[in-house]
Amino acid sequence: MRARASDLDRRKLLKGAAALGGGAALAGLLPGWAQSAAAGLPALTGEDIRLTAGHFPHRVEGRVGHAVGINGTVPAPLIRLKEGQNVRLHLTNNLAEDTSIHWHGLLLPFEMDGVPGVAFPGVRPGETFTYEFPVIQSGTYWYHSHSGLQEPMGHYGPIIIDPAGPDPVAYDREHVVVLSDFSFVHPHTIFRRMKAQGGVFNFQKQTVAGLLAGRDQTLAERLEWAKMRMDPTDISDVTGAVYTYLINGHGPADNWTALFRPGERVRLRFINAAAQTIFNVRIPGLKLTIVAADGQDVRPVAVDEFQIGNAETYDVIVTPADDRAFALVAEAVDRSGMALATLAPRAGMRAEAPPLRERPLGTMKDMGMDMSAHGGGHGAGHAAPAAADPHAGHGSGGHAGHAMAAAAAPVPGMAPPRVRGSDVMGHEMDMLDFSKAPQVEPGPGVQSIAPMPQDRTGEPGQGLESVGHRVLVYTDLEALHPNPDTRPPERALEIRLTGNMERFMWGFDGKKYSDGPPPYTFRTGERVRVTLVNDTMMTHPIHLHGHFFELVHAPVGRLPRKHTVNVAPGGKVTFDFTAEAGDWAFHCHMMFHMHAGMFQVFAVRDGAAA
């Protein structure tokens, strides 16, 4: 395996690992699969796998930071399993605090799910805990700590599960691409600063120069937003001001390189392991064919760019025909920085990186107040997806159209949209009308209620509305294999995603987890339709442990199955799922949102649901 100069420098950090209280002998080294121009994918395999959590130094672009992770590397070692095998994973805790590992996207007994206080007590310092479960699926997944804020410090790694039979995706070579964000500022310090001052890391606010140049909002729009105490540039809580965006532990200047031979079909397994960053991914000059989402095979979709939310995974096929380097770009959603790598036929090559694009602005639709029908709001004109069958040519009959219409139907009790625009006071009153969400508890943690939330699964993510090429949207996804459970849902549940951006308070239905709200209860085997309504101005990647849910938009029986879904600002997402017995975490995968209270439990029991 080729060793880079920076890798050799890392060996000098071994002495520093002891000073930081580390325990791994390979402190600061990258795992083999993550090294630049790696020839293969060395991995932890077999039925017994040993993992050790500890402190160690982590070098990013020549600067050394403090990491918490597994086996002394960031990212953690690649775990490669086979569908149908049994596995025992032994986690030893060399930290001075409790730790844990959650196997993200894996279907397993809830006691093995790895969430302290929900599935098990956690792993105390000096102890070893053994996770043991059968592997009943295949695909691209990952693992990470579910204790405190260890994950943002490097406690995450990839999992690849090879299928028991032939892989439906043909490829000649593969590369695992773990996207993440890393800060030399401790995550607890970042959290305290966000609690103390809204928008503290936003250095892309609107200016007078932007107003005069026509780049930003008009004066009238600025006044409207100011009266509603909202900032249209507040796209990400934590930005490139304190984050370095990484690919497989490498910063943009490190030139991590994935090799190919011209004409090969290359499978890129993308995992967004970032704490707080949504990425927009593209490889200028290459088409990206999406073949799997969250580890589940989908009918191939060719796009030029895709947005990947925190904790999502996408498998992509590219076929570079030219003997040249290509830039692999993962741009932060707020355009404050990017992760950058190279796809090349030889090590040492580098493609020119495209410049950062203009940062996006929030719109009236992001407030759940779509004014496009009557010309109001910055960026009006992006119509909501039609409530029609997007796959009419697939022989789905009227069922898919019915499902799509059900997903897009107004929430009961919602006021009809206005025919005309209204003044600022009218907007303010609409955004505080709790009659539209009777389950939400009014309080300082609820800044607004979306008056007219729309299904936005047919829209590209923020900032991608006018990029001039094809961007993946959720309604493009259709399961390659028939859904295992096609029963209609027995009941419906609406959950509101609530928050106060200025006070950095987040929760579900107006309550943060530390308030002790009762869990959402279900009956084992019950089919339930859940609608998530985002009452905030930020995208929330929502993850349900221990399940795959089906996004309600494709032909019946071919609904795409996911474990994590982005819920757009002012938007809503509808999914069906079959409840599996146990207590399952349900939360936003923005780590600081979860830490602030956007966390709940799905409690599934035999007998009637409460």
Coordinates of C-alpha atoms in Angstrom, one line a residue:
M1 CA 0.0 0.0 0.0
R2 CA 1.3 3.4 -0.9
A3 CA 2.2 5.6 2.1
R4 CA 2.0 9.3 1.7
A5 CA 4.4 11.8 3.4
S6 CA 1.5 13.1 5.6
D7 CA 0.8 9.5 6.7
L8 CA 4.4 9.1 7.7
D9 CA 4.2 12.3 9.7
R10 CA 1.3 10.9 11.6
R11 CA 3.6 8.3 13.2
K12 CA 5.3 11.1 15.1
L13 CA 2.0 11.7 16.8
L14 CA 2.1 8.4 18.7
K15 CA 3.8 10.0 21.7
G16 CA 1.1 12.7 21.7
A17 CA -1.6 10.1 21.9
A18 CA -0.6 9.1 25.4
A19 CA -0.7 12.7 26.5
L20 CA -4.3 12.9 25.3
G21 CA -5.2 9.7 27.2
G22 CA -5.4 7.6 24.1
G23 CA -5.1 3.8 24.0
A24 CA -4.8 2.7 20.4
A25 CA -1.4 1.8 19.1
L26 CA -2.2 3.2 15.6
A27 CA -3.1 6.6 16.9
G28 CA -3.6 9.2 14.2
L29 CA -3.2 6.8 11.3
L30 CA -5.9 6.5 8.6
P31 CA -7.4 3.0 8.1
G32 CA -6.1 1.4 4.9
W33 CA -9.4 1.8 3.0
A34 CA -9.3 5.6 3.6
Q35 CA -5.7 6.2 2.5
S36 CA -5.3 8.1 -0.7
A37 CA -4.8 5.9 -3.8
A38 CA -5.5 2.8 -1.8
A39 CA -5.1 -0.4 -4.0
G40 CA -7.8 -2.3 -2.1
L41 CA -10.2 -2.2 0.8
P42 CA -8.6 -3.8 3.9
A43 CA -11.4 -4.3 6.4
L44 CA -12.4 -5.9 9.6
T45 CA -14.2 -9.1 8.7
G46 CA -15.4 -12.4 10.2
E47 CA -17.7 -13.4 13.0
D48 CA -15.6 -11.8 15.9
I49 CA -14.5 -8.2 15.5
R50 CA -12.8 -6.2 18.2
L51 CA -13.2 -2.4 18.5
T52 CA -11.6 0.0 21.0
A53 CA -12.9 3.5 21.8
G54 CA -10.2 6.0 22.8
H55 CA -8.7 9.5 22.5
F56 CA -6.0 10.2 20.0
P57 CA -4.6 13.1 17.9
H58 CA -6.1 13.6 14.4
R59 CA -4.2 15.5 11.7
V60 CA -6.2 17.5 9.2
E61 CA -4.2 19.4 6.5
G62 CA -1.1 19.6 8.7
R63 CA -2.9 20.7 11.8
V64 CA -3.4 18.4 14.8
G65 CA -6.7 18.1 16.6
H66 CA -8.2 16.0 19.4
A67 CA -10.3 13.0 18.3
V68 CA -12.4 10.4 19.9
G69 CA -12.8 7.3 17.8
I70 CA -12.4 3.6 17.2
N71 CA -9.0 1.8 16.9
G72 CA -7.1 5.0 16.7
T73 CA -8.4 6.2 13.3
V74 CA -10.8 8.8 11.8
P75 CA -12.9 7.4 10.2
A76 CA -13.0 4.2 12.1
P77 CA -12.1 0.9 10.4
L78 CA -14.3 -0.4 7.6
I79 CA -16.4 -3.3 8.8
R80 CA -17.2 -5.7 6.0
L81 CA -19.8 -8.4 6.5
K82 CA -21.8 -11.0 4.5
E83 CA -25.5 -11.2 4.4
G84 CA -26.6 -14.4 6.3
Q85 CA -23.6 -14.5 8.7
N86 CA -23.7 -14.0 12.5
V87 CA -21.4 -11.3 14.0
R88 CA -20.1 -10.5 17.4
L89 CA -18.6 -7.0 17.8
H90 CA -16.7 -6.5 21.0
L91 CA -16.4 -2.8 22.1
T92 CA -13.8 -2.0 24.7
N93 CA -14.1 1.5 26.3
N94 CA -10.7 3.2 27.0
L95 CA -12.4 6.6 27.5
A96 CA -13.1 8.2 30.9
E97 CA -16.8 8.4 30.0
D98 CA -19.5 6.0 28.8
T99 CA -19.5 5.2 25.1
S100 CA -21.6 3.1 22.7
I101 CA -22.0 2.1 19.0
H102 CA -25.2 2.4 17.0
W103 CA -25.3 0.2 13.8
H104 CA -26.9 2.8 11.6
G105 CA -29.5 1.2 9.2
L106 CA -29.1 -2.4 10.4
L107 CA -32.1 -4.4 11.3
L108 CA -31.4 -6.2 14.6
P109 CA -32.8 -6.9 18.1
F110 CA -33.4 -3.6 19.8
E111 CA -31.2 -4.6 22.7
M112 CA -28.3 -4.5 20.2
D113 CA -29.2 -1.1 18.7
G114 CA -26.7 0.7 20.8
V115 CA -28.6 3.7 22.2
P116 CA -27.8 4.3 25.9
G117 CA -30.9 4.8 28.0
V118 CA -33.2 3.3 25.3
A119 CA -31.7 0.0 24.1
F120 CA -29.0 -0.6 26.8
P121 CA -27.2 1.2 29.6
G122 CA -24.1 2.0 27.6
V123 CA -20.5 0.8 27.9
R124 CA -18.8 2.2 31.1
P125 CA -15.1 3.1 31.2
G126 CA -12.8 0.1 31.2
E127 CA -15.6 -2.3 30.3
T128 CA -16.2 -4.4 27.1
F129 CA -19.6 -4.9 25.7
T130 CA -20.4 -7.5 23.0
Y131 CA -23.0 -6.8 20.3
E132 CA -24.2 -10.0 18.7
F133 CA -26.8 -10.3 15.9
P134 CA -27.5 -12.0 12.6
V135 CA -26.8 -10.0 9.5
I136 CA -30.1 -10.1 7.5
Q137 CA -29.5 -7.5 4.8
S138 CA -26.9 -6.1 2.4
G139 CA -25.8 -2.7 1.3
T140 CA -23.9 0.4 2.4
Y141 CA -24.3 1.4 6.1
W142 CA -22.2 2.9 8.9
Y143 CA -21.7 2.9 12.6
H144 CA -21.2 5.7 15.2
S145 CA -21.3 6.6 18.9
H146 CA -24.7 7.5 20.4
S147 CA -23.1 8.9 23.6
G148 CA -22.9 12.6 24.2
L149 CA -21.0 14.4 21.4
Q150 CA -18.5 11.8 20.6
E151 CA -19.6 11.3 17.0
P152 CA -18.6 14.9 15.9
M153 CA -15.1 14.1 17.3
G154 CA -14.5 11.2 15.0
H155 CA -16.4 8.2 16.5
Y156 CA -17.8 6.9 13.2
G157 CA -17.0 4.4 10.4
P158 CA -18.4 2.6 7.4
I159 CA -20.1 -0.8 7.1
I160 CA -20.4 -2.7 3.8
I161 CA -22.5 -5.9 3.7
D162 CA -22.1 -8.0 0.6
P163 CA -25.2 -9.8 -0.6
A164 CA -25.6 -13.5 -0.1
G165 CA -26.4 -14.0 -3.8
P166 CA -25.4 -12.1 -6.9
D167 CA -25.2 -8.4 -6.6
P168 CA -27.8 -6.7 -8.8
V169 CA -25.3 -3.9 -9.4
A170 CA -22.5 -4.6 -11.8
Y171 CA -19.2 -2.8 -11.2
D172 CA -15.5 -3.3 -11.8
R173 CA -14.1 -1.3 -8.8
E174 CA -15.5 0.3 -5.7
H175 CA -14.5 3.1 -3.3
V176 CA -16.0 4.0 0.0
V177 CA -16.5 7.8 0.4
V178 CA -17.2 8.9 3.9
L179 CA -18.1 12.6 4.1
S180 CA -17.8 14.4 7.4
D181 CA -17.1 17.7 9.2
F182 CA -14.3 18.3 11.7
S183 CA -13.6 21.2 14.0
F184 CA -10.6 22.0 16.2
V185 CA -13.1 23.6 18.5
H186 CA -14.6 21.1 21.0
P187 CA -18.2 20.3 20.2
H188 CA -19.4 21.3 23.6
T189 CA -17.9 24.7 23.1
I190 CA -19.6 25.0 19.7
F191 CA -22.9 24.0 21.4
R192 CA -22.5 26.6 24.2
R193 CA -21.8 29.3 21.7
M194 CA -24.9 28.5 19.6
K195 CA -27.0 28.6 22.8
A196 CA -25.6 31.9 23.7
Q197 CA -25.9 33.7 20.3
G198 CA -28.1 32.9 17.3
G199 CA -26.3 32.6 14.0
V200 CA -22.9 32.8 15.8
F201 CA -21.1 30.9 13.0
N202 CA -22.9 32.5 10.1
F203 CA -20.5 34.8 8.3
Q204 CA -22.6 35.0 5.1
K205 CA -25.2 37.4 6.3
Q206 CA -26.8 39.9 3.9
T207 CA -25.0 43.3 3.4
V208 CA -25.8 46.7 2.0
A209 CA -23.5 45.8 -0.9
G210 CA -25.5 42.7 -1.6
L211 CA -28.7 44.7 -1.5
L212 CA -27.3 47.3 -4.0
A213 CA -25.9 44.6 -6.3
G214 CA -29.2 42.7 -6.3
R215 CA -27.7 39.6 -4.9
D216 CA -29.6 39.6 -1.7
Q217 CA -33.2 40.2 -0.7
T218 CA -35.0 43.5 -1.6
L219 CA -35.4 46.0 1.2
A220 CA -39.1 45.2 1.6
E221 CA -38.3 41.5 1.9
R222 CA -35.6 42.2 4.5
L223 CA -38.0 44.2 6.6
E224 CA -40.6 41.4 6.5
W225 CA -38.0 38.8 7.6
A226 CA -36.6 41.2 10.3
K227 CA -40.1 41.7 11.8
M228 CA -40.5 37.9 11.9
R229 CA -37.1 37.6 13.6
M230 CA -35.8 35.3 10.9
D231 CA -32.6 35.3 8.8
P232 CA -32.8 33.9 5.3
T233 CA -29.0 33.3 5.3
D234 CA -29.2 31.0 8.3
I235 CA -29.0 27.8 6.3
S236 CA -26.5 25.9 8.5
D237 CA -26.0 26.2 12.3
V238 CA -22.3 25.4 12.0
T239 CA -20.4 26.5 8.9
G240 CA -17.0 26.5 7.2
A241 CA -16.0 29.2 9.7
V242 CA -15.2 26.4 12.2
Y243 CA -15.5 23.2 10.1
T244 CA -13.1 21.6 7.7
Y245 CA -15.0 19.3 5.4
L246 CA -13.5 15.9 5.0
I247 CA -13.5 12.9 2.6
N248 CA -12.3 9.8 4.4
G249 CA -10.6 11.9 7.0
H250 CA -8.8 14.1 4.4
G251 CA -9.2 17.8 4.0
P252 CA -9.6 19.5 0.6
A253 CA -5.9 20.2 0.4
D254 CA -4.9 16.6 1.0
N255 CA -6.1 15.5 -2.4
W256 CA -7.5 12.1 -1.4
T257 CA -7.5 10.1 -4.7
A258 CA -9.8 7.2 -5.8
L259 CA -8.2 5.3 -8.7
F260 CA -9.9 3.9 -11.8
R261 CA -9.0 2.6 -15.3
P262 CA -10.8 4.4 -18.2
G263 CA -13.9 2.5 -19.1
E264 CA -14.5 0.9 -15.8
R265 CA -17.8 1.0 -13.9
V266 CA -16.8 2.4 -10.6
R267 CA -19.1 2.1 -7.6
L268 CA -18.8 4.9 -5.1
R269 CA -20.4 4.2 -1.7
F270 CA -21.2 7.7 -0.2
I271 CA -21.9 8.0 3.5
N272 CA -22.7 11.3 5.1
A273 CA -21.2 10.9 8.6
A274 CA -21.1 14.7 9.2
A275 CA -22.3 16.0 12.6
Q276 CA -24.1 19.1 11.2
T277 CA -23.6 19.4 7.4
I278 CA -25.7 18.5 4.4
F279 CA -23.7 18.1 1.3
N280 CA -24.4 18.6 -2.4
V281 CA -22.3 16.1 -4.4
R282 CA -21.2 16.2 -8.0
I283 CA -18.3 15.1 -10.2
P284 CA -18.1 17.7 -13.0
G285 CA -17.8 15.9 -16.4
L286 CA -19.4 12.6 -15.2
K287 CA -23.0 11.4 -14.9
L288 CA -23.9 9.8 -11.6
T289 CA -26.2 6.8 -11.7
I290 CA -27.9 6.3 -8.3
V291 CA -28.3 2.5 -7.7
A292 CA -29.0 2.4 -4.0
A293 CA -30.3 4.7 -1.2
D294 CA -29.7 4.0 2.4
G295 CA -28.4 0.5 1.5
Q296 CA -31.6 -0.4 -0.4
D297 CA -31.4 -1.1 -4.2
V298 CA -33.3 1.3 -6.4
R299 CA -34.0 1.5 -10.1
P300 CA -31.1 3.3 -11.6
V301 CA -31.4 7.1 -11.9
A302 CA -28.9 9.2 -13.9
V303 CA -28.3 12.6 -12.4
D304 CA -25.6 15.3 -12.4
E305 CA -25.8 16.1 -8.7
F306 CA -27.4 14.8 -5.5
Q307 CA -28.0 16.1 -2.0
I308 CA -27.1 13.8 0.8
G309 CA -28.4 14.6 4.3
N310 CA -26.7 13.6 7.5
A311 CA -26.8 9.8 8.0
E312 CA -28.0 9.1 4.5
T313 CA -26.1 6.8 2.1
Y314 CA -26.1 6.6 -1.7
D315 CA -24.4 4.1 -4.0
V316 CA -23.4 5.7 -7.3
I317 CA -22.0 4.2 -10.5
V318 CA -19.7 6.4 -12.6
T319 CA -18.0 5.3 -15.8
P320 CA -15.1 7.7 -16.6
A321 CA -14.0 7.1 -20.2
D322 CA -11.2 9.6 -20.4
D323 CA -7.6 9.2 -19.1
R324 CA -7.8 12.3 -16.9
A325 CA -8.6 13.4 -13.3
F326 CA -12.1 14.4 -12.2
A327 CA -12.9 16.5 -9.1
L328 CA -15.2 14.8 -6.6
V329 CA -17.0 17.8 -5.0
A330 CA -19.1 17.7 -1.8
E331 CA -20.2 21.3 -1.3
A332 CA -21.7 22.3 2.1
V333 CA -25.4 23.2 1.6
D334 CA -24.7 26.8 2.8
R335 CA -21.8 27.1 0.4
S336 CA -19.4 28.0 3.2
G337 CA -16.9 25.3 2.1
M338 CA -16.5 21.9 0.5
A339 CA -15.0 18.5 0.8
L340 CA -12.8 17.7 -2.2
A341 CA -11.2 14.6 -3.6
T342 CA -9.9 13.4 -7.0
L343 CA -11.0 10.5 -9.2
A344 CA -8.1 9.7 -11.4
P345 CA -6.3 6.9 -13.4
R346 CA -3.0 7.5 -11.5
A347 CA -1.9 8.7 -8.1
G348 CA -0.6 12.2 -7.9
M349 CA -3.1 13.7 -10.4
R350 CA -5.4 16.5 -9.4
A351 CA -8.4 18.0 -11.1
E352 CA -9.2 21.7 -10.8
A353 CA -11.8 22.4 -8.1
P354 CA -14.9 24.4 -9.1
P355 CA -15.4 27.6 -7.2
L356 CA -18.0 27.7 -4.4
R357 CA -21.4 28.7 -5.8
E358 CA -23.4 31.6 -4.5
R359 CA -24.9 30.9 -1.1
P360 CA -28.7 30.2 -1.0
L361 CA -31.3 32.3 0.7
G362 CA -34.4 31.1 2.5
T363 CA -37.7 31.7 0.9
M364 CA -41.3 32.2 2.0
K365 CA -41.9 28.6 1.1
D366 CA -39.2 27.7 3.6
M367 CA -41.4 29.3 6.2
G368 CA -44.3 27.1 5.1
M369 CA -45.9 30.2 3.5
D370 CA -45.6 29.5 -0.2
M371 CA -46.5 32.7 -2.0
S372 CA -45.7 31.5 -5.5
A373 CA -49.3 31.4 -6.5
H374 CA -49.6 35.2 -6.1
G375 CA -46.1 36.4 -6.6
G376 CA -45.0 37.0 -3.0
G377 CA -41.8 35.9 -1.5
H378 CA -38.2 35.9 -2.6
G379 CA -37.6 33.1 -5.1
A380 CA -41.2 32.6 -6.0
G381 CA -42.0 30.5 -9.0
H382 CA -40.7 27.2 -7.9
A383 CA -44.0 25.3 -7.9
A384 CA -44.7 22.5 -5.5
P385 CA -44.7 19.0 -7.0
A386 CA -48.0 18.1 -8.5
A387 CA -50.1 15.5 -6.6
A388 CA -50.0 13.1 -9.5
D389 CA -48.3 9.8 -10.3
P390 CA -44.7 10.5 -11.2
H391 CA -44.3 7.0 -12.6
A392 CA -47.4 6.8 -14.8
G393 CA -45.6 4.7 -17.3
H394 CA -44.8 1.9 -14.9
G395 CA -48.2 0.3 -15.0
S396 CA -49.1 1.3 -11.4
G397 CA -52.7 2.1 -12.2
G398 CA -54.5 4.5 -9.9
H399 CA -52.9 3.3 -6.7
A400 CA -49.8 5.4 -6.9
G401 CA -51.7 8.6 -7.7
H402 CA -54.0 7.9 -4.8
A403 CA -51.0 7.4 -2.5
M404 CA -49.3 10.6 -3.8
A405 CA -52.5 12.6 -3.3
A406 CA -52.8 11.2 0.2
A407 CA -49.3 12.2 1.0
A408 CA -49.8 15.7 -0.4
A409 CA -53.2 16.2 1.3
P410 CA -53.5 19.1 3.8
V411 CA -53.1 18.3 7.4
P412 CA -56.5 18.2 9.1
G413 CA -57.4 21.6 10.6
M414 CA -55.1 23.5 8.3
A415 CA -56.5 26.8 7.1
P416 CA -56.8 27.1 3.3
P417 CA -54.2 29.1 1.5
R418 CA -54.9 32.8 1.0
V419 CA -55.9 33.9 -2.5
R420 CA -54.1 37.2 -2.0
G421 CA -50.9 38.2 -0.3
S422 CA -51.1 39.5 3.3
D423 CA -49.2 42.0 5.3
V424 CA -46.4 41.2 7.7
M425 CA -48.7 41.1 10.7
G426 CA -50.8 38.5 8.9
H427 CA -47.7 36.4 8.3
E428 CA -46.8 36.7 12.0
M429 CA -50.3 35.7 13.1
D430 CA -50.3 32.7 10.7
M431 CA -46.9 31.5 12.0
L432 CA -48.1 31.5 15.6
D433 CA -51.5 29.8 15.0
F434 CA -51.3 26.7 17.1
S435 CA -54.8 25.6 16.1
K436 CA -53.0 24.3 12.9
A437 CA -51.0 21.9 15.1
P438 CA -53.0 21.1 18.3
Q439 CA -50.5 18.5 19.4
V440 CA -47.8 21.2 19.7
E441 CA -47.2 22.7 23.1
P442 CA -46.7 26.5 22.9
G443 CA -43.6 27.8 24.6
P444 CA -40.2 29.4 24.0
G445 CA -39.1 26.4 22.1
V446 CA -41.6 27.0 19.3
Q447 CA -40.7 30.0 17.1
S448 CA -43.3 29.3 14.4
I449 CA -45.9 26.9 13.0
A450 CA -45.8 26.4 9.2
P451 CA -49.2 27.8 7.9
M452 CA -49.1 26.0 4.6
P453 CA -46.6 23.1 4.7
Q454 CA -46.2 21.3 1.3
D455 CA -44.8 18.0 0.2
R456 CA -41.4 19.0 -1.1
T457 CA -40.0 15.6 -1.9
G458 CA -40.2 16.4 -5.6
E459 CA -38.0 19.4 -5.2
P460 CA -34.2 19.6 -5.2
G461 CA -32.6 20.7 -1.9
Q462 CA -31.9 24.3 -0.9
G463 CA -29.8 26.2 -3.4
L464 CA -30.2 23.6 -6.1
E465 CA -33.4 24.9 -7.7
S466 CA -31.6 26.7 -10.6
V467 CA -28.3 24.9 -11.1
G468 CA -29.0 24.1 -14.7
H469 CA -28.6 20.4 -14.6
R470 CA -30.4 17.4 -13.2
V471 CA -30.5 17.0 -9.5
L472 CA -31.8 13.9 -7.7
V473 CA -35.1 14.3 -5.9
Y474 CA -36.8 11.8 -3.6
T475 CA -39.6 11.2 -6.1
D476 CA -37.0 9.9 -8.5
L477 CA -36.4 6.9 -6.2
E478 CA -38.3 3.6 -6.8
A479 CA -37.4 0.3 -5.1
L480 CA -35.7 -2.2 -7.3
H481 CA -37.3 -5.1 -5.4
P482 CA -40.9 -5.4 -4.3
N483 CA -41.7 -4.0 -0.8
P484 CA -41.9 -6.8 1.8
D485 CA -45.1 -5.4 3.3
T486 CA -47.7 -3.8 1.0
R487 CA -50.6 -3.6 3.5
P488 CA -52.3 -0.2 3.7
P489 CA -51.7 1.7 6.9
E490 CA -54.1 1.1 9.7
R491 CA -53.8 4.6 11.1
A492 CA -52.0 7.9 10.7
L493 CA -49.8 10.0 12.9
E494 CA -48.6 13.5 12.4
I495 CA -45.4 14.7 14.1
R496 CA -44.3 18.4 14.0
L497 CA -40.6 19.3 13.9
T498 CA -40.3 22.4 16.1
G499 CA -37.6 24.8 17.2
N500 CA -36.4 28.2 18.0
M501 CA -33.4 29.0 15.9
E502 CA -32.3 32.1 18.0
R503 CA -32.4 30.2 21.3
F504 CA -31.2 26.9 19.7
M505 CA -34.1 24.9 21.1
W506 CA -35.3 21.9 19.1
G507 CA -37.9 19.2 19.7
F508 CA -40.9 17.2 18.4
D509 CA -44.4 18.6 18.9
G510 CA -42.9 21.5 20.9
K511 CA -41.2 19.3 23.5
K512 CA -37.6 18.5 24.0
Y513 CA -36.6 15.0 25.1
S514 CA -35.3 16.2 28.5
D515 CA -38.8 17.4 29.3
G516 CA -39.8 13.8 29.6
P517 CA -42.6 13.5 26.9
P518 CA -44.3 10.2 26.6
P519 CA -43.0 8.0 23.7
Y520 CA -44.9 7.5 20.5
T521 CA -46.5 4.1 21.0
F522 CA -47.3 1.4 18.4
R523 CA -48.5 -2.2 18.2
T524 CA -46.1 -4.9 17.0
G525 CA -46.7 -5.5 13.3
E526 CA -48.9 -2.4 12.9
R527 CA -48.8 -0.5 9.7
V528 CA -48.8 3.3 10.3
R529 CA -48.6 6.3 8.0
V530 CA -46.5 9.0 9.6
T531 CA -46.4 12.6 8.3
L532 CA -43.5 14.8 9.4
V533 CA -44.2 18.5 9.2
N534 CA -41.3 20.9 9.5
D535 CA -42.3 24.0 11.3
T536 CA -38.7 25.4 11.2
M537 CA -36.6 27.2 8.7
M538 CA -33.9 24.4 8.6
T539 CA -33.8 21.0 6.9
H540 CA -33.9 18.2 9.4
P541 CA -32.6 14.7 8.4
I542 CA -34.9 12.4 10.5
H543 CA -33.8 8.9 11.4
L544 CA -35.8 6.0 12.7
H545 CA -33.8 3.2 14.3
G546 CA -34.4 -0.4 13.6
H547 CA -36.7 0.1 10.6
F548 CA -36.9 0.9 7.0
F549 CA -39.9 3.1 6.1
E550 CA -41.4 3.6 2.6
L551 CA -41.7 7.1 1.2
V552 CA -45.2 7.5 -0.1
H553 CA -44.9 8.6 -3.7
A554 CA -44.0 5.7 -6.0
P555 CA -46.1 2.9 -7.4
V556 CA -47.6 0.7 -4.7
G557 CA -45.2 -2.2 -3.9
R558 CA -42.2 -0.2 -5.2
L559 CA -42.0 2.6 -2.6
P560 CA -38.4 3.5 -1.9
R561 CA -37.3 2.2 1.6
K562 CA -35.1 4.5 3.7
H563 CA -34.0 4.8 7.3
T564 CA -33.3 8.6 7.1
V565 CA -35.1 11.3 5.3
N566 CA -34.5 15.1 4.8
V567 CA -37.6 17.1 5.7
A568 CA -37.3 20.5 3.9
P569 CA -38.0 23.8 5.7
G570 CA -41.7 24.5 5.8
G571 CA -42.3 21.1 4.1
K572 CA -43.6 17.7 5.0
V573 CA -42.7 14.1 4.3
T574 CA -45.1 11.1 4.5
F575 CA -43.9 7.5 5.0
D576 CA -45.4 4.2 5.9
F577 CA -43.7 1.7 8.2
T578 CA -44.3 -1.7 9.9
A579 CA -43.7 -1.5 13.7
E580 CA -41.1 -3.9 15.0
A581 CA -41.1 -4.8 18.7
G582 CA -38.8 -2.8 21.0
D583 CA -37.9 0.7 22.0
W584 CA -36.4 2.6 19.0
A585 CA -34.7 6.0 18.9
F586 CA -36.3 8.5 16.6
H587 CA -34.4 11.8 16.1
C588 CA -32.9 14.5 14.0
H589 CA -29.4 13.5 12.8
M590 CA -28.1 17.0 13.1
M591 CA -26.1 16.1 16.2
F592 CA -26.5 19.5 17.9
H593 CA -30.3 19.4 17.2
M594 CA -30.5 16.0 18.8
H595 CA -28.3 17.1 21.7
A596 CA -30.7 20.1 22.2
G597 CA -33.8 17.9 22.4
M598 CA -34.9 16.7 19.0
F599 CA -35.1 13.1 20.1
Q600 CA -37.9 10.7 20.9
V601 CA -38.7 7.0 21.2
F602 CA -41.0 4.8 19.2
A603 CA -42.2 2.2 21.8
V604 CA -43.6 -0.9 20.0
R605 CA -45.4 -3.5 22.1
D606 CA -47.7 -6.5 21.6
G607 CA -51.3 -5.5 22.1
A608 CA -53.2 -2.3 21.4
A609 CA -51.2 0.9 20.6
A610 CA -51.9 3.8 23.0

